[in-house]
PDB file of C-alpha atoms in Angstrom:
ATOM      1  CA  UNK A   1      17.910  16.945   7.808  1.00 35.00           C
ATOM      2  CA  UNK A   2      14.219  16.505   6.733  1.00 54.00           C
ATOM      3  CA  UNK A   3      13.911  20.461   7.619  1.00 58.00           C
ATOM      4  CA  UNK A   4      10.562  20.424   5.964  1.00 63.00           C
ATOM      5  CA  UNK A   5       8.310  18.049   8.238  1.00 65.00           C
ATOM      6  CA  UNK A   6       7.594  20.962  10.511  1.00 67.00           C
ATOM      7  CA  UNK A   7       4.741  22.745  11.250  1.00 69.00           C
ATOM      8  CA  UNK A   8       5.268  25.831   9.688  1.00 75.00           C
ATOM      9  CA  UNK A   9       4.955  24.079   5.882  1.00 78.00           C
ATOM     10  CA  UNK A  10       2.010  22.066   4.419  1.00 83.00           C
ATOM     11  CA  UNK A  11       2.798  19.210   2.380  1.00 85.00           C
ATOM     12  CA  UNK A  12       0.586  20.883  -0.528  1.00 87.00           C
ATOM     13  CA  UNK A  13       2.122  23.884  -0.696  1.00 90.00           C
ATOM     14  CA  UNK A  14       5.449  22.459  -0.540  1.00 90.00           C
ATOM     15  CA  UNK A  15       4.984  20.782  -3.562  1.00 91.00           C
ATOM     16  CA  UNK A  16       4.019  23.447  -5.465  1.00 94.00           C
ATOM     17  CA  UNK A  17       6.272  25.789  -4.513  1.00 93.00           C
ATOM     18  CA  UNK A  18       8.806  22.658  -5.181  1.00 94.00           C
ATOM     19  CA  UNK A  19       7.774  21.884  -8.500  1.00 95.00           C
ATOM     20  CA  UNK A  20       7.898  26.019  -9.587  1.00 96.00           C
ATOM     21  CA  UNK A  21      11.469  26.050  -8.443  1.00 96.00           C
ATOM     22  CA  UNK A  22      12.594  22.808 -10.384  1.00 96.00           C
ATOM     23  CA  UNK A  23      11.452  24.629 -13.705  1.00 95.00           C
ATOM     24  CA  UNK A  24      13.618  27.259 -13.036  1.00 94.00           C
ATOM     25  CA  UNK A  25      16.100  25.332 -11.288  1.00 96.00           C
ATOM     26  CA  UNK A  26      16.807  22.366 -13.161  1.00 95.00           C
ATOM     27  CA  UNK A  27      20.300  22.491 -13.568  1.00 96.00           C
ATOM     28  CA  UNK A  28      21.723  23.221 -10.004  1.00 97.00           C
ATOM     29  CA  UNK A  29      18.934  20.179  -8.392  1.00 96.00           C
ATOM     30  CA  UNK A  30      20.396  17.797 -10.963  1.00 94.00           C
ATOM     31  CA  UNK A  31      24.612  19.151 -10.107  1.00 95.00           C
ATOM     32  CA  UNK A  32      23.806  18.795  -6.211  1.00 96.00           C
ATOM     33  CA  UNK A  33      22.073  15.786  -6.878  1.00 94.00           C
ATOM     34  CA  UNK A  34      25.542  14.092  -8.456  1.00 93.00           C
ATOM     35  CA  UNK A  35      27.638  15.532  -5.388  1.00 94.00           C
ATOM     36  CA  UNK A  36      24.946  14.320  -2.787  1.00 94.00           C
ATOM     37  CA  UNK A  37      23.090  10.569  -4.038  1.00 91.00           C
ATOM     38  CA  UNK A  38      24.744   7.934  -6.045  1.00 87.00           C
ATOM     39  CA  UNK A  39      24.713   7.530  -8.970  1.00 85.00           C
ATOM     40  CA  UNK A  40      21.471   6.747 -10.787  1.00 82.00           C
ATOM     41  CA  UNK A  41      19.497   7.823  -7.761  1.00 82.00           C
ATOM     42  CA  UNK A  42      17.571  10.870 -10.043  1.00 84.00           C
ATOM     43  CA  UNK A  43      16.044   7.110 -11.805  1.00 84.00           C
ATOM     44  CA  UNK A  44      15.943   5.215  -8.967  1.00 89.00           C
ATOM     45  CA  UNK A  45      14.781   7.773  -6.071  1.00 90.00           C
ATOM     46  CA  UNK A  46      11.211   9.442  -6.272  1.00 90.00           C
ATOM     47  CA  UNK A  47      12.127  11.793  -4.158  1.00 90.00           C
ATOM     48  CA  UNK A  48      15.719  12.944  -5.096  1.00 93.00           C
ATOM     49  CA  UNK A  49      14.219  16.701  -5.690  1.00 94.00           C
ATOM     50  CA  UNK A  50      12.762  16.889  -1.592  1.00 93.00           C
ATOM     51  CA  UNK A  51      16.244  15.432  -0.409  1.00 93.00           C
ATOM     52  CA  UNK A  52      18.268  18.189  -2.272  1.00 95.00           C
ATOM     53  CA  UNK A  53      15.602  20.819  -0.947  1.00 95.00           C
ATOM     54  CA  UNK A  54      16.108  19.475   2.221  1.00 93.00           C
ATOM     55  CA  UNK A  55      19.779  19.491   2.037  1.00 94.00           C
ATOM     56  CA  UNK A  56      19.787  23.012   0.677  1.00 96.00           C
ATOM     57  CA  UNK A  57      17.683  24.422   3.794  1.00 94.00           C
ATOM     58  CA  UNK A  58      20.188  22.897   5.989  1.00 93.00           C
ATOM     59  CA  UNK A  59      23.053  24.674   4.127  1.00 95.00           C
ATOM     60  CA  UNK A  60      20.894  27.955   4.909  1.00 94.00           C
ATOM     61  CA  UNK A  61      20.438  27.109   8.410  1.00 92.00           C
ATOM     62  CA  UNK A  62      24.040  26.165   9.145  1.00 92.00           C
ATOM     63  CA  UNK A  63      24.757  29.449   7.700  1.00 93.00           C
ATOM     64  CA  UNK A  64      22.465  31.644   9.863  1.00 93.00           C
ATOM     65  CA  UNK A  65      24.281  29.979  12.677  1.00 90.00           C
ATOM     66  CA  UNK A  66      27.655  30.378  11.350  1.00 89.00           C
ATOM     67  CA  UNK A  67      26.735  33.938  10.707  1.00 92.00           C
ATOM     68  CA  UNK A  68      25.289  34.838  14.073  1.00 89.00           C
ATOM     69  CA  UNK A  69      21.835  35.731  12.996  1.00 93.00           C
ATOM     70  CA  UNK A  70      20.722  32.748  15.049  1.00 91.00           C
ATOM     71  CA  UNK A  71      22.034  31.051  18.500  1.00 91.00           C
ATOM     72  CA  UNK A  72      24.506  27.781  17.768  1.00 89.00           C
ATOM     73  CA  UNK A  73      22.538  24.157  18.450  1.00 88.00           C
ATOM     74  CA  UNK A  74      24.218  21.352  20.263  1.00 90.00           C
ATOM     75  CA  UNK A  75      24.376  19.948  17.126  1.00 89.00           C
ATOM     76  CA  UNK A  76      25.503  23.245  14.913  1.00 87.00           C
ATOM     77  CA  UNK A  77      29.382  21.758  14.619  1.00 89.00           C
ATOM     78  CA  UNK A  78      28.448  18.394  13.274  1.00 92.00           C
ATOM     79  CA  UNK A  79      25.979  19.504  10.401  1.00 89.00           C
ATOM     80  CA  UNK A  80      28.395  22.362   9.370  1.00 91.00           C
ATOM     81  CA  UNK A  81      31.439  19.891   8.913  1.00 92.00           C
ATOM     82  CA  UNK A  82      28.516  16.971   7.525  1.00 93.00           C
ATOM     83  CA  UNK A  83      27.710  19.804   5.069  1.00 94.00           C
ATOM     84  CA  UNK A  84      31.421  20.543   3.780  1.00 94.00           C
ATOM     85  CA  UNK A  85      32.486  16.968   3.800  1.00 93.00           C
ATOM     86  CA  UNK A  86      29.556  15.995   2.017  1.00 93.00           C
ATOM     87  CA  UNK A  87      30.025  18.895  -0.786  1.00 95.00           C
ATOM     88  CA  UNK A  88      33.588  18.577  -0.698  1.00 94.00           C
ATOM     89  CA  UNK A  89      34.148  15.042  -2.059  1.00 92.00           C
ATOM     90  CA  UNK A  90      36.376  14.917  -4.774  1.00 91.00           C
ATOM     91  CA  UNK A  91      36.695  18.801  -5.082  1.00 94.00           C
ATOM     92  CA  UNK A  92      40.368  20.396  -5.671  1.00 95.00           C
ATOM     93  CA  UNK A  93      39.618  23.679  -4.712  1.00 96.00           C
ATOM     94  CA  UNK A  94      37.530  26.305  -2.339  1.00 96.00           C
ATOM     95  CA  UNK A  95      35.875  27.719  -5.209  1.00 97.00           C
ATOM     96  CA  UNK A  96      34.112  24.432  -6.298  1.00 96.00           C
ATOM     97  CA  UNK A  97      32.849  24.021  -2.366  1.00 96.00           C
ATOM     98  CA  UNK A  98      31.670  28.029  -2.207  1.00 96.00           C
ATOM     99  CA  UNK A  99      30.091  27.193  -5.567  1.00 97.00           C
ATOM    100  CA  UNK A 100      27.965  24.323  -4.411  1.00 97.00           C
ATOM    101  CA  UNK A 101      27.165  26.099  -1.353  1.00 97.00           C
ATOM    102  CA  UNK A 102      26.164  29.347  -3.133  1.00 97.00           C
ATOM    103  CA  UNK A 103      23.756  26.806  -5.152  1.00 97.00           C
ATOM    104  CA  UNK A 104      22.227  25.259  -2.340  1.00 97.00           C
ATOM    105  CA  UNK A 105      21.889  28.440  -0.218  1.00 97.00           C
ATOM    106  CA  UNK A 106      20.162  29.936  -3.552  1.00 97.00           C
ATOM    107  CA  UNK A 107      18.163  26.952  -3.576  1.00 97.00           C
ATOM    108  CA  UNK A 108      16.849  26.972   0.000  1.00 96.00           C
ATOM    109  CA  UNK A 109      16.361  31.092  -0.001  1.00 96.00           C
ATOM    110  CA  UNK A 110      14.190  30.766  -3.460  1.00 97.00           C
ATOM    111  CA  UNK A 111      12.008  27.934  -2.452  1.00 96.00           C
ATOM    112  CA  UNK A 112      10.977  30.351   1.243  1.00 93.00           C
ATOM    113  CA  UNK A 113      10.144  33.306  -1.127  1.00 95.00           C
ATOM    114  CA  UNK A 114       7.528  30.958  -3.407  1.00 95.00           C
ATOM    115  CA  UNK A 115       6.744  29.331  -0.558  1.00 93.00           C
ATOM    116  CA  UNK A 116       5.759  32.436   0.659  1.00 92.00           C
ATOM    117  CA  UNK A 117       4.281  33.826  -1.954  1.00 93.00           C
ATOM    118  CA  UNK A 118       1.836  30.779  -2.360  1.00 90.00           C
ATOM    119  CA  UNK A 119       0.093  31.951   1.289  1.00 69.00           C
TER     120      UNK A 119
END
């Protein structure tokens, strides 16, 4: 899950990067937030913003696997059906799930391309 203590990210750059998306991104951090953490947690949790990044790059990951454009993990079944239970609480259809996922996938491929950009 924490998808960003590797190597291949500094902590500095991942903040800024971070903090660029959340300007433009406000509004789809703070809807995953309500699906993923408790309630209250965007008060209570300093780092509510790095744990919906971080859950967002796993949504991309799971779907590189599920997609073929990288090799399955001993673990690949249990974060993709961690992933849909955890977005799929209290939905009533596939469209609210795809929607959340779209998010979060959006999320994740946005914050590689500032990332990137910040080199």
């Amino acid at each position: 899950m924490y998808m960003l203590n590797t190597e291949e990210y500094s902590q500095e750059k991942i903040h800024l990067a971070l903090e660029t998306l959340y300007l433009d991104r406000k509004n789809q951090f703070r809807e995953l937030s309500e699906v993923l953490l408790p309630e209250n947690a965007i008060n209570t949790m300093p780092t509510w913003r790095e744990f919906v990044l971080n859950f967002s790059l796993d949504v991309e990951c799971a779907f590189e696997a599920w997609s073929d454009q990288i090799p399955l993990t001993t673990n690949s079944p249990q974060k993709a059906l961690t992933i849909l239970r955890r977005l799929s609480r209290d939905k009533t259809s596939m469209n609210q799930l795809v929607h959340l996922l779209n998010m979060a996938y959006d999320i994740s491929t946005e914050f590689k391309e500032i990332y990137k950009r910040l080199k």
